[in-house]
mmCIF file of C-alpha atoms in Angstrom:
data_model
loop_
_atom_site.group_PDB
_atom_site.id
_atom_site.type_symbol
_atom_site.label_atom_id
_atom_site.label_comp_id
_atom_site.label_asym_id
_atom_site.label_seq_id
_atom_site.Cartn_x
_atom_site.Cartn_y
_atom_site.Cartn_z
ATOM 1 C CA MET Y 1 45.917 -80.083 7.960
ATOM 2 C CA ALA Y 2 42.742 -79.871 9.936
ATOM 3 C CA ASP Y 3 42.914 -81.424 13.525
ATOM 4 C CA SER Y 4 42.461 -85.231 12.867
ATOM 5 C CA HIS Y 5 44.791 -87.882 14.125
ATOM 6 C CA ALA Y 6 43.109 -90.203 11.929
ATOM 7 C CA LEU Y 7 43.829 -87.907 8.706
ATOM 8 C CA GLU Y 8 47.290 -87.289 9.788
ATOM 9 C CA ALA Y 9 47.783 -91.190 10.152
ATOM 10 C CA LEU Y 10 46.262 -91.590 6.492
ATOM 11 C CA ILE Y 11 48.842 -89.011 4.891
ATOM 12 C CA GLN Y 12 51.719 -90.623 6.693
ATOM 13 C CA ALA Y 13 50.605 -94.014 5.411
ATOM 14 C CA LEU Y 14 50.244 -92.761 2.000
ATOM 15 C CA ARG Y 15 53.598 -91.472 1.705
ATOM 16 C CA ARG Y 16 54.920 -94.990 2.152
ATOM 17 C CA LEU Y 17 53.568 -95.446 -1.525
ATOM 18 C CA PRO Y 18 56.492 -95.077 -3.882
ATOM 19 C CA GLY Y 19 56.660 -91.889 -5.709
ATOM 20 C CA VAL Y 20 54.418 -90.047 -3.170
ATOM 21 C CA GLY Y 21 55.719 -87.035 -1.324
ATOM 22 C CA VAL Y 22 53.802 -85.040 1.545
ATOM 23 C CA LYS Y 23 51.601 -82.850 -1.129
ATOM 24 C CA SER Y 24 50.462 -85.679 -3.108
ATOM 25 C CA ALA Y 25 49.562 -87.762 -0.155
ATOM 26 C CA SER Y 26 47.568 -84.816 1.282
ATOM 27 C CA ARG Y 27 45.650 -84.421 -1.957
ATOM 28 C CA MET Y 28 45.020 -88.084 -1.948
ATOM 29 C CA ALA Y 29 43.657 -88.321 1.511
ATOM 30 C CA PHE Y 30 41.432 -85.131 0.789
ATOM 31 C CA HIS Y 31 40.135 -86.659 -2.385
ATOM 32 C CA LEU Y 32 39.134 -89.970 -0.783
ATOM 33 C CA LEU Y 33 37.599 -88.338 2.186
ATOM 34 C CA GLN Y 34 35.824 -85.786 0.289
ATOM 35 C CA HIS Y 35 34.790 -87.430 -2.918
ATOM 36 C CA ASP Y 36 35.409 -91.283 -2.728
ATOM 37 C CA ARG Y 37 35.029 -92.955 0.815
ATOM 38 C CA ASP Y 38 33.892 -95.822 -1.005
ATOM 39 C CA GLY Y 39 37.243 -96.039 -2.857
ATOM 40 C CA ALA Y 40 39.000 -95.667 0.440
ATOM 41 C CA ARG Y 41 36.976 -98.491 1.916
ATOM 42 C CA THR Y 42 37.589 -100.746 -1.101
ATOM 43 C CA LEU Y 43 41.264 -99.841 -1.256
ATOM 44 C CA ALA Y 44 41.566 -100.654 2.640
ATOM 45 C CA GLN Y 45 39.849 -104.193 1.987
ATOM 46 C CA ALA Y 46 42.025 -104.745 -1.260
ATOM 47 C CA LEU Y 47 45.305 -103.988 0.703
ATOM 48 C CA ALA Y 48 44.445 -106.178 3.534
ATOM 49 C CA GLN Y 49 43.276 -109.078 1.251
ATOM 50 C CA ALA Y 50 46.365 -108.903 -0.918
ATOM 51 C CA THR Y 51 48.769 -108.789 1.875
ATOM 52 C CA ASP Y 52 47.095 -111.935 3.326
ATOM 53 C CA ALA Y 53 46.609 -113.810 0.177
ATOM 54 C CA VAL Y 54 49.442 -113.027 -2.099
ATOM 55 C CA HIS Y 55 52.552 -115.181 -1.813
ATOM 56 C CA HIS Y 56 55.386 -115.932 -4.102
ATOM 57 C CA CYS Y 57 55.050 -119.196 -6.375
ATOM 58 C CA GLU Y 58 57.519 -121.922 -5.415
ATOM 59 C CA ARG Y 59 58.786 -122.581 -8.639
ATOM 60 C CA CYS Y 60 59.293 -119.113 -10.349
ATOM 61 C CA HIS Y 61 58.748 -116.653 -7.546
ATOM 62 C CA THR Y 62 56.095 -114.506 -9.166
ATOM 63 C CA PHE Y 63 53.064 -113.368 -7.177
ATOM 64 C CA THR Y 64 50.266 -115.879 -6.785
ATOM 65 C CA GLU Y 65 47.687 -116.922 -4.420
ATOM 66 C CA ALA Y 66 48.284 -120.806 -4.784
ATOM 67 C CA PRO Y 67 51.892 -122.662 -3.934
ATOM 68 C CA VAL Y 68 52.420 -122.736 -7.546
ATOM 69 C CA CYS Y 69 51.385 -120.290 -10.044
ATOM 70 C CA SER Y 70 48.992 -121.221 -12.950
ATOM 71 C CA THR Y 71 51.942 -120.701 -15.678
ATOM 72 C CA CYS Y 72 54.223 -123.084 -14.022
ATOM 73 C CA LEU Y 73 51.470 -125.455 -13.844
ATOM 74 C CA ASP Y 74 50.259 -125.014 -17.642
ATOM 75 C CA LYS Y 75 51.041 -128.342 -19.244
ATOM 76 C CA ARG Y 76 51.221 -126.650 -22.831
ATOM 77 C CA ARG Y 77 54.139 -124.557 -21.987
ATOM 78 C CA ASP Y 78 57.729 -125.462 -23.259
ATOM 79 C CA THR Y 79 59.828 -126.674 -20.118
ATOM 80 C CA THR Y 80 63.045 -126.541 -21.699
ATOM 81 C CA ARG Y 81 62.974 -122.661 -21.915
ATOM 82 C CA LEU Y 82 63.299 -120.395 -19.002
ATOM 83 C CA CYS Y 83 62.902 -116.882 -19.173
ATOM 84 C CA VAL Y 84 64.508 -114.609 -16.371
ATOM 85 C CA VAL Y 85 62.706 -111.327 -15.452
ATOM 86 C CA GLU Y 86 63.149 -109.021 -12.918
ATOM 87 C CA THR Y 87 59.334 -108.202 -11.961
ATOM 88 C CA PRO Y 88 55.794 -109.699 -12.398
ATOM 89 C CA ALA Y 89 55.425 -106.453 -14.558
ATOM 90 C CA ASP Y 90 57.987 -107.513 -17.001
ATOM 91 C CA GLN Y 91 56.642 -110.934 -17.044
ATOM 92 C CA SER Y 92 53.334 -109.758 -17.838
ATOM 93 C CA ALA Y 93 55.009 -107.738 -20.845
ATOM 94 C CA VAL Y 94 56.913 -110.642 -22.245
ATOM 95 C CA GLU Y 95 53.670 -112.784 -21.787
ATOM 96 C CA ARG Y 96 51.456 -110.493 -23.823
ATOM 97 C CA THR Y 97 53.875 -110.279 -27.042
ATOM 98 C CA GLY Y 98 52.399 -113.905 -27.596
ATOM 99 C CA ALA Y 99 55.881 -114.891 -28.933
ATOM 100 C CA TYR Y 100 57.128 -116.842 -25.907
ATOM 101 C CA GLN Y 101 55.652 -120.179 -24.765
ATOM 102 C CA GLY Y 102 58.312 -121.306 -22.155
ATOM 103 C CA LEU Y 103 58.261 -121.017 -18.401
ATOM 104 C CA TYR Y 104 59.638 -118.029 -16.230
ATOM 105 C CA PHE Y 105 61.675 -117.192 -13.373
ATOM 106 C CA VAL Y 106 60.955 -113.732 -11.833
ATOM 107 C CA LEU Y 107 63.858 -112.489 -9.871
ATOM 108 C CA MET Y 108 61.581 -109.895 -7.811
ATOM 109 C CA GLY Y 109 64.423 -107.362 -8.064
ATOM 110 C CA LYS Y 110 67.948 -106.890 -9.617
ATOM 111 C CA LEU Y 111 71.388 -107.047 -7.991
ATOM 112 C CA SER Y 112 72.270 -103.679 -6.645
ATOM 113 C CA PRO Y 113 75.289 -103.455 -4.333
ATOM 114 C CA LEU Y 114 74.685 -99.871 -3.521
ATOM 115 C CA ASP Y 115 71.227 -100.536 -2.235
ATOM 116 C CA GLY Y 116 72.545 -103.490 -0.507
ATOM 117 C CA ILE Y 117 70.805 -106.196 -2.682
ATOM 118 C CA GLY Y 118 72.650 -109.302 -3.319
ATOM 119 C CA PRO Y 119 72.364 -112.571 -5.051
ATOM 120 C CA ARG Y 120 70.467 -114.239 -2.066
ATOM 121 C CA ASP Y 121 67.754 -111.185 -2.194
ATOM 122 C CA ILE Y 122 66.939 -111.985 -5.825
ATOM 123 C CA GLY Y 123 66.886 -115.536 -5.267
ATOM 124 C CA LEU Y 124 69.858 -116.817 -7.510
ATOM 125 C CA GLN Y 125 70.551 -119.865 -5.659
ATOM 126 C CA HIS Y 126 66.954 -120.995 -6.336
ATOM 127 C CA LEU Y 127 67.306 -120.020 -10.048
ATOM 128 C CA PHE Y 128 70.457 -122.037 -10.590
ATOM 129 C CA GLN Y 129 68.987 -124.953 -9.049
ATOM 130 C CA ARG Y 130 65.900 -124.634 -11.107
ATOM 131 C CA ALA Y 131 67.741 -124.063 -14.411
ATOM 132 C CA CYS Y 132 69.871 -127.246 -13.543
ATOM 133 C CA ASP Y 133 66.997 -129.481 -13.185
ATOM 134 C CA GLY Y 134 67.861 -131.523 -16.429
ATOM 135 C CA VAL Y 135 64.880 -130.272 -18.327
ATOM 136 C CA VAL Y 136 65.695 -126.553 -18.965
ATOM 137 C CA ARG Y 137 67.927 -126.417 -22.099
ATOM 138 C CA GLU Y 138 67.810 -122.420 -22.519
ATOM 139 C CA VAL Y 139 67.738 -119.827 -20.134
ATOM 140 C CA ILE Y 140 66.585 -116.428 -21.768
ATOM 141 C CA LEU Y 141 67.880 -113.384 -19.807
ATOM 142 C CA ALA Y 142 65.351 -110.747 -19.963
ATOM 143 C CA THR Y 143 66.430 -108.531 -17.320
ATOM 144 C CA ASN Y 144 66.246 -104.545 -18.019
ATOM 145 C CA PHE Y 145 68.842 -103.025 -20.343
ATOM 146 C CA THR Y 146 70.102 -100.689 -17.645
ATOM 147 C CA ALA Y 147 73.459 -101.062 -15.627
ATOM 148 C CA GLU Y 148 72.173 -103.254 -12.832
ATOM 149 C CA GLY Y 149 69.962 -105.362 -15.167
ATOM 150 C CA GLU Y 150 72.873 -106.121 -17.311
ATOM 151 C CA ALA Y 151 74.977 -106.578 -14.422
ATOM 152 C CA THR Y 152 72.541 -109.120 -13.275
ATOM 153 C CA ALA Y 153 72.250 -110.994 -16.516
ATOM 154 C CA HIS Y 154 76.141 -111.105 -16.669
ATOM 155 C CA VAL Y 155 76.404 -112.822 -13.207
ATOM 156 C CA ILE Y 156 73.558 -115.220 -14.122
ATOM 157 C CA SER Y 157 75.224 -116.064 -17.494
ATOM 158 C CA GLU Y 158 78.734 -116.494 -16.052
ATOM 159 C CA TYR Y 159 77.251 -119.124 -13.493
ATOM 160 C CA LEU Y 160 74.978 -121.253 -15.952
ATOM 161 C CA ARG Y 161 77.235 -121.073 -19.051
ATOM 162 C CA PRO Y 162 79.699 -123.716 -17.724
ATOM 163 C CA ARG Y 163 76.819 -126.065 -16.779
ATOM 164 C CA GLY Y 164 75.931 -126.823 -20.403
ATOM 165 C CA LEU Y 165 73.318 -124.575 -20.828
ATOM 166 C CA THR Y 166 72.243 -122.244 -23.739
ATOM 167 C CA ILE Y 167 72.276 -118.801 -22.376
ATOM 168 C CA THR Y 168 70.510 -116.166 -24.679
ATOM 169 C CA ARG Y 169 69.920 -112.342 -24.184
ATOM 170 C CA LEU Y 170 67.001 -110.399 -25.373
ATOM 171 C CA ALA Y 171 68.261 -108.996 -28.703
ATOM 172 C CA ARG Y 172 69.352 -105.188 -28.583
ATOM 173 C CA GLY Y 173 66.173 -104.008 -30.177
ATOM 174 C CA VAL Y 174 65.191 -103.017 -26.929
ATOM 175 C CA PRO Y 175 66.532 -99.478 -26.457
ATOM 176 C CA VAL Y 176 69.422 -99.305 -23.866
ATOM 177 C CA GLY Y 177 68.952 -97.505 -20.764
ATOM 178 C CA SER Y 178 65.314 -98.179 -20.980
ATOM 179 C CA GLU Y 179 63.192 -100.395 -18.639
ATOM 180 C CA LEU Y 180 61.246 -103.563 -20.056
ATOM 181 C CA GLU Y 181 57.947 -102.623 -18.674
ATOM 182 C CA TYR Y 182 57.590 -99.443 -20.468
ATOM 183 C CA VAL Y 183 58.625 -100.887 -23.861
ATOM 184 C CA ASP Y 184 55.938 -101.490 -26.610
ATOM 185 C CA LEU Y 185 55.130 -104.841 -27.324
ATOM 186 C CA GLY Y 186 56.376 -105.135 -30.934
ATOM 187 C CA THR Y 187 60.036 -104.268 -29.926
ATOM 188 C CA ILE Y 188 59.786 -106.766 -27.132
ATOM 189 C CA ALA Y 189 58.430 -109.485 -29.641
ATOM 190 C CA HIS Y 190 61.097 -108.524 -32.170
ATOM 191 C CA ALA Y 191 63.930 -108.918 -29.627
ATOM 192 C CA LEU Y 192 62.553 -112.238 -28.380
ATOM 193 C CA VAL Y 193 62.995 -113.537 -32.093
ATOM 194 C CA ASP Y 194 66.424 -111.961 -32.399
ATOM 195 C CA ARG Y 195 67.620 -113.162 -28.986
ATOM 196 C CA ARG Y 196 71.513 -114.085 -29.278
ATOM 197 C CA MET L 1 50.310 -109.057 -13.900
ATOM 198 C CA ALA L 2 50.800 -112.516 -12.430
ATOM 199 C CA ASP L 3 47.809 -114.592 -11.595
ATOM 200 C CA SER L 4 46.275 -113.257 -8.564
ATOM 201 C CA HIS L 5 42.559 -111.863 -8.139
ATOM 202 C CA ALA L 6 43.678 -110.158 -4.881
ATOM 203 C CA LEU L 7 46.607 -108.417 -6.779
ATOM 204 C CA GLU L 8 44.367 -107.251 -9.611
ATOM 205 C CA ALA L 9 41.989 -105.872 -7.182
ATOM 206 C CA LEU L 10 44.642 -104.116 -5.425
ATOM 207 C CA ILE L 11 45.892 -102.573 -8.648
ATOM 208 C CA GLN L 12 42.224 -101.477 -9.557
ATOM 209 C CA ALA L 13 41.938 -100.081 -5.994
ATOM 210 C CA LEU L 14 45.050 -98.059 -6.235
ATOM 211 C CA ARG L 15 43.968 -96.593 -9.588
ATOM 212 C CA ARG L 16 41.118 -94.696 -7.720
ATOM 213 C CA LEU L 17 43.528 -92.517 -6.143
ATOM 214 C CA PRO L 18 44.335 -89.147 -7.810
ATOM 215 C CA GLY L 19 46.849 -89.039 -10.493
ATOM 216 C CA VAL L 20 47.577 -92.907 -10.248
ATOM 217 C CA GLY L 21 47.379 -94.625 -13.584
ATOM 218 C CA VAL L 22 47.474 -98.463 -14.242
ATOM 219 C CA LYS L 23 51.668 -98.450 -14.395
ATOM 220 C CA SER L 24 51.881 -96.397 -11.277
ATOM 221 C CA ALA L 25 49.329 -98.605 -9.548
ATOM 222 C CA SER L 26 51.070 -101.767 -10.583
ATOM 223 C CA ARG L 27 54.398 -100.398 -9.299
ATOM 224 C CA MET L 28 52.743 -99.424 -6.040
ATOM 225 C CA ALA L 29 51.177 -102.808 -5.507
ATOM 226 C CA PHE L 30 54.565 -104.515 -6.414
ATOM 227 C CA HIS L 31 56.217 -102.092 -3.901
ATOM 228 C CA LEU L 32 54.035 -102.818 -1.082
ATOM 229 C CA LEU L 33 53.716 -106.742 -1.381
ATOM 230 C CA GLN L 34 57.707 -107.148 -2.084
ATOM 231 C CA HIS L 35 59.187 -104.718 0.256
ATOM 232 C CA ASP L 36 56.556 -103.254 2.488
ATOM 233 C CA ARG L 37 53.847 -105.389 3.753
ATOM 234 C CA ASP L 38 53.962 -103.684 7.014
ATOM 235 C CA GLY L 39 53.331 -100.402 5.077
ATOM 236 C CA ALA L 40 50.469 -101.980 3.153
ATOM 237 C CA ARG L 41 48.861 -103.035 6.537
ATOM 238 C CA THR L 42 49.328 -99.536 8.167
ATOM 239 C CA LEU L 43 47.633 -97.913 5.082
ATOM 240 C CA ALA L 44 44.681 -100.340 5.231
ATOM 241 C CA GLN L 45 44.123 -99.395 8.676
ATOM 242 C CA ALA L 46 44.598 -95.878 8.269
ATOM 243 C CA LEU L 47 42.011 -95.864 5.411
ATOM 244 C CA ALA L 48 39.553 -97.555 7.744
ATOM 245 C CA GLN L 49 39.979 -95.533 10.397
ATOM 246 C CA ALA L 50 39.866 -92.150 8.595
ATOM 247 C CA THR L 51 36.601 -93.184 6.823
ATOM 248 C CA ASP L 52 35.185 -94.112 10.083
ATOM 249 C CA ALA L 53 36.337 -91.283 12.037
ATOM 250 C CA VAL L 54 36.681 -88.207 10.023
ATOM 251 C CA HIS L 55 33.773 -85.906 9.257
ATOM 252 C CA HIS L 56 33.118 -82.234 8.811
ATOM 253 C CA CYS L 57 33.171 -79.576 11.429
ATOM 254 C CA GLU L 58 29.513 -78.392 11.824
ATOM 255 C CA ARG L 59 30.756 -74.462 11.853
ATOM 256 C CA CYS L 60 33.681 -74.332 9.202
ATOM 257 C CA HIS L 61 33.151 -77.577 7.222
ATOM 258 C CA THR L 62 36.932 -78.574 7.540
ATOM 259 C CA PHE L 63 37.807 -82.280 8.511
ATOM 260 C CA THR L 64 37.518 -83.161 12.208
ATOM 261 C CA GLU L 65 36.588 -86.073 14.206
ATOM 262 C CA ALA L 66 34.678 -84.029 16.826
ATOM 263 C CA PRO L 67 31.287 -82.234 15.815
ATOM 264 C CA VAL L 68 33.305 -78.890 16.135
ATOM 265 C CA CYS L 69 36.740 -78.749 15.345
ATOM 266 C CA SER L 70 39.448 -77.291 17.710
ATOM 267 C CA THR L 71 40.075 -73.957 15.501
ATOM 268 C CA CYS L 72 36.225 -73.044 15.777
ATOM 269 C CA LEU L 73 36.352 -73.910 19.382
ATOM 270 C CA ASP L 74 39.345 -71.740 20.222
ATOM 271 C CA LYS L 75 38.393 -68.831 22.586
ATOM 272 C CA ARG L 76 41.490 -66.764 21.561
ATOM 273 C CA ARG L 77 40.487 -66.588 17.852
ATOM 274 C CA ASP L 78 39.229 -63.483 16.523
ATOM 275 C CA THR L 79 35.432 -64.059 15.906
ATOM 276 C CA THR L 80 34.725 -60.997 13.835
ATOM 277 C CA ARG L 81 37.072 -62.340 11.003
ATOM 278 C CA LEU L 82 36.217 -65.204 8.479
ATOM 279 C CA CYS L 83 38.489 -66.563 6.184
ATOM 280 C CA VAL L 84 37.171 -68.524 3.242
ATOM 281 C CA VAL L 85 39.349 -71.116 1.758
ATOM 282 C CA GLU L 86 38.953 -73.920 -0.950
ATOM 283 C CA THR L 87 40.311 -76.877 0.988
ATOM 284 C CA PRO L 88 42.013 -78.051 4.511
ATOM 285 C CA ALA L 89 45.236 -77.732 2.712
ATOM 286 C CA ASP L 90 44.728 -74.282 1.916
ATOM 287 C CA GLN L 91 43.459 -73.496 5.346
ATOM 288 C CA SER L 92 46.836 -75.228 6.844
ATOM 289 C CA ALA L 93 48.714 -72.940 4.645
ATOM 290 C CA VAL L 94 47.101 -69.805 5.764
ATOM 291 C CA GLU L 95 47.258 -71.051 9.403
ATOM 292 C CA ARG L 96 51.067 -71.734 9.099
ATOM 293 C CA THR L 97 51.874 -67.996 7.941
ATOM 294 C CA GLY L 98 50.884 -67.027 11.508
ATOM 295 C CA ALA L 99 49.554 -63.958 10.226
ATOM 296 C CA TYR L 100 45.747 -64.635 10.743
ATOM 297 C CA GLN L 101 44.030 -64.869 14.008
ATOM 298 C CA GLY L 102 40.209 -65.002 12.971
ATOM 299 C CA LEU L 103 38.025 -68.319 11.771
ATOM 300 C CA TYR L 104 37.640 -70.100 8.719
ATOM 301 C CA PHE L 105 35.210 -71.526 6.427
ATOM 302 C CA VAL L 106 36.318 -74.328 4.322
ATOM 303 C CA LEU L 107 34.250 -74.817 1.153
ATOM 304 C CA MET L 108 35.646 -78.129 0.480
ATOM 305 C CA GLY L 109 35.654 -77.625 -3.287
ATOM 306 C CA LYS L 110 34.861 -74.564 -5.652
ATOM 307 C CA LEU L 111 32.189 -73.467 -8.154
ATOM 308 C CA SER L 112 32.656 -75.464 -11.397
ATOM 309 C CA PRO L 113 29.711 -75.639 -13.524
ATOM 310 C CA LEU L 114 31.699 -77.720 -15.980
ATOM 311 C CA ASP L 115 32.029 -80.445 -13.388
ATOM 312 C CA GLY L 116 28.449 -80.059 -12.225
ATOM 313 C CA ILE L 117 29.835 -78.356 -8.860
ATOM 314 C CA GLY L 118 27.060 -75.798 -7.819
ATOM 315 C CA PRO L 119 26.598 -73.579 -4.760
ATOM 316 C CA ARG L 120 25.027 -76.425 -2.972
ATOM 317 C CA ASP L 121 28.155 -78.822 -3.212
ATOM 318 C CA ILE L 122 30.386 -76.291 -1.470
ATOM 319 C CA GLY L 123 28.091 -75.209 1.131
ATOM 320 C CA LEU L 124 27.438 -71.527 0.156
ATOM 321 C CA GLN L 125 24.140 -71.509 1.793
ATOM 322 C CA HIS L 126 25.702 -72.540 5.078
ATOM 323 C CA LEU L 127 28.639 -69.964 4.553
ATOM 324 C CA PHE L 128 25.986 -67.214 4.203
ATOM 325 C CA GLN L 129 24.097 -68.074 7.270
ATOM 326 C CA ARG L 130 27.596 -68.464 9.233
ATOM 327 C CA ALA L 131 28.876 -65.084 7.938
ATOM 328 C CA CYS L 132 25.452 -63.096 8.684
ATOM 329 C CA ASP L 133 25.521 -64.236 12.280
ATOM 330 C CA GLY L 134 25.808 -60.758 13.650
ATOM 331 C CA VAL L 135 29.470 -61.436 15.108
ATOM 332 C CA VAL L 136 31.345 -61.836 11.814
ATOM 333 C CA ARG L 137 32.270 -58.515 10.500
ATOM 334 C CA GLU L 138 34.909 -59.342 7.838
ATOM 335 C CA VAL L 139 34.869 -62.027 5.273
ATOM 336 C CA ILE L 140 38.303 -62.592 3.793
ATOM 337 C CA LEU L 141 37.904 -64.618 0.455
ATOM 338 C CA ALA L 142 41.155 -66.847 0.106
ATOM 339 C CA THR L 143 40.018 -68.990 -2.714
ATOM 340 C CA ASN L 144 42.664 -69.881 -5.020
ATOM 341 C CA PHE L 145 43.708 -67.364 -7.988
ATOM 342 C CA THR L 146 42.333 -69.578 -10.745
ATOM 343 C CA ALA L 147 39.413 -68.802 -13.031
ATOM 344 C CA GLU L 148 37.173 -71.185 -10.749
ATOM 345 C CA GLY L 149 38.505 -69.742 -7.470
ATOM 346 C CA GLU L 150 37.974 -66.100 -8.737
ATOM 347 C CA ALA L 151 34.416 -67.137 -9.710
ATOM 348 C CA THR L 152 33.689 -68.607 -6.481
ATOM 349 C CA ALA L 153 34.758 -65.424 -4.799
ATOM 350 C CA HIS L 154 32.958 -63.237 -6.951
ATOM 351 C CA VAL L 155 29.703 -65.207 -6.296
ATOM 352 C CA ILE L 156 30.362 -64.908 -2.388
ATOM 353 C CA SER L 157 31.150 -61.237 -2.402
ATOM 354 C CA GLU L 158 28.046 -60.564 -4.420
ATOM 355 C CA TYR L 159 25.965 -61.960 -2.228
ATOM 356 C CA LEU L 160 27.458 -60.774 1.080
ATOM 357 C CA ARG L 161 28.520 -57.177 0.379
ATOM 358 C CA PRO L 162 24.743 -55.832 0.262
ATOM 359 C CA ARG L 163 24.522 -57.436 3.885
ATOM 360 C CA GLY L 164 26.856 -54.591 5.513
ATOM 361 C CA LEU L 165 29.865 -57.115 5.694
ATOM 362 C CA THR L 166 33.274 -55.939 4.681
ATOM 363 C CA ILE L 167 34.608 -58.380 2.134
ATOM 364 C CA THR L 168 38.211 -58.645 1.336
ATOM 365 C CA ARG L 169 40.386 -60.529 -0.923
ATOM 366 C CA LEU L 170 43.874 -61.874 -0.555
ATOM 367 C CA ALA L 171 46.321 -59.341 -2.078
ATOM 368 C CA ARG L 172 47.629 -60.200 -5.591
ATOM 369 C CA GLY L 173 50.813 -60.561 -4.189
ATOM 370 C CA VAL L 174 49.871 -64.450 -4.954
ATOM 371 C CA PRO L 175 50.811 -65.400 -8.378
ATOM 372 C CA VAL L 176 47.696 -65.250 -10.574
ATOM 373 C CA GLY L 177 46.991 -68.546 -12.199
ATOM 374 C CA SER L 178 48.694 -70.483 -9.064
ATOM 375 C CA GLU L 179 47.140 -72.802 -6.425
ATOM 376 C CA LEU L 180 47.431 -71.418 -2.876
ATOM 377 C CA GLU L 181 48.638 -74.623 -1.254
ATOM 378 C CA TYR L 182 51.832 -74.433 -3.483
ATOM 379 C CA VAL L 183 52.658 -70.798 -2.660
ATOM 380 C CA ASP L 184 55.510 -70.106 -0.324
ATOM 381 C CA LEU L 185 54.473 -68.973 3.385
ATOM 382 C CA GLY L 186 56.022 -65.492 2.983
ATOM 383 C CA THR L 187 54.102 -64.644 -0.135
ATOM 384 C CA ILE L 188 50.703 -65.581 1.716
ATOM 385 C CA ALA L 189 51.469 -63.590 4.675
ATOM 386 C CA HIS L 190 52.272 -60.401 2.817
ATOM 387 C CA ALA L 191 49.141 -61.197 0.510
ATOM 388 C CA LEU L 192 47.226 -61.388 3.994
ATOM 389 C CA VAL L 193 48.669 -58.057 5.175
ATOM 390 C CA ASP L 194 47.909 -56.205 1.728
ATOM 391 C CA ARG L 195 44.226 -57.326 1.517
ATOM 392 C CA ARG L 196 41.865 -54.948 -0.046
#
């Protein structure tokens, strides 16, 4: 498209975004350069800043700019409960229900042998240490109700149950086969109350 | 999602891309930070570089880094023919057919009164000067076969026809209602040959 190396490089870089092919990338590049150069500069700065500043919370692995995130530091939270979710977006969905006051552990993924994602990649060893700290009494498994999310929940459950912890799973109010991030909050709230 | 201003800013910045809502933006930010920080840095650099380096060709208005693009400077092109397209992507589609050897004028948009896009926004005055330079004999209107593309072609045709230029339109081999960028090259090549 036209004769500019910078433009070609931009289209190639945009293709690294998930779900963006060459046509979408061209449209995005065209839109930014023709109609929103200010947006392009804002995005460039936001990307640079986020890659520099955003790290993982030492305790729960979610994205944060501090060593430990504000949720883990919040003294009002119930430290005896630990909710295990796949992503920060899932954590945010549970949080927005207002039905949960405990702490979190964010796997930042799920077990997926076909994609080469094993226990180490989602920090399971760290989760096991965290759950067996003597304070946590209940671990709520809120991984997605997909094949991989169920398998991940199963592995965690098998490891932690013999260690005297109560292991619960979000109730099946959440439609099987769907992903937590896209479920309406009422359903998630219901599933939290009915956890088994 | 999590407690990071840099992450929030990144999600908001990604939403300025066309077709990207808050869920997609969150997914993109999560993917870049978790799996492809190198891609995020590459994209930040590509955005900064493209906004700095890419401008419009003085003659045809397409994207280029030089004052005049390489197509306009190419001595082997037929300077008596001028093909008018809406975007650089459309220009690229026509170019890839290999069926056209003339020059281009890229409108960088189309007449769209409802969106407040008038003749000045797509450089029609510049096109009229360009077409009436005494060298151009035929203007091929290759705007999209949508309502707005047809209207744009009509306005250009009405202005240029009385000035002794041959005005042609891509043949109706291109499906009505569709956009040029997404049409297969064979159809575009056919439509170029059958122009009327």
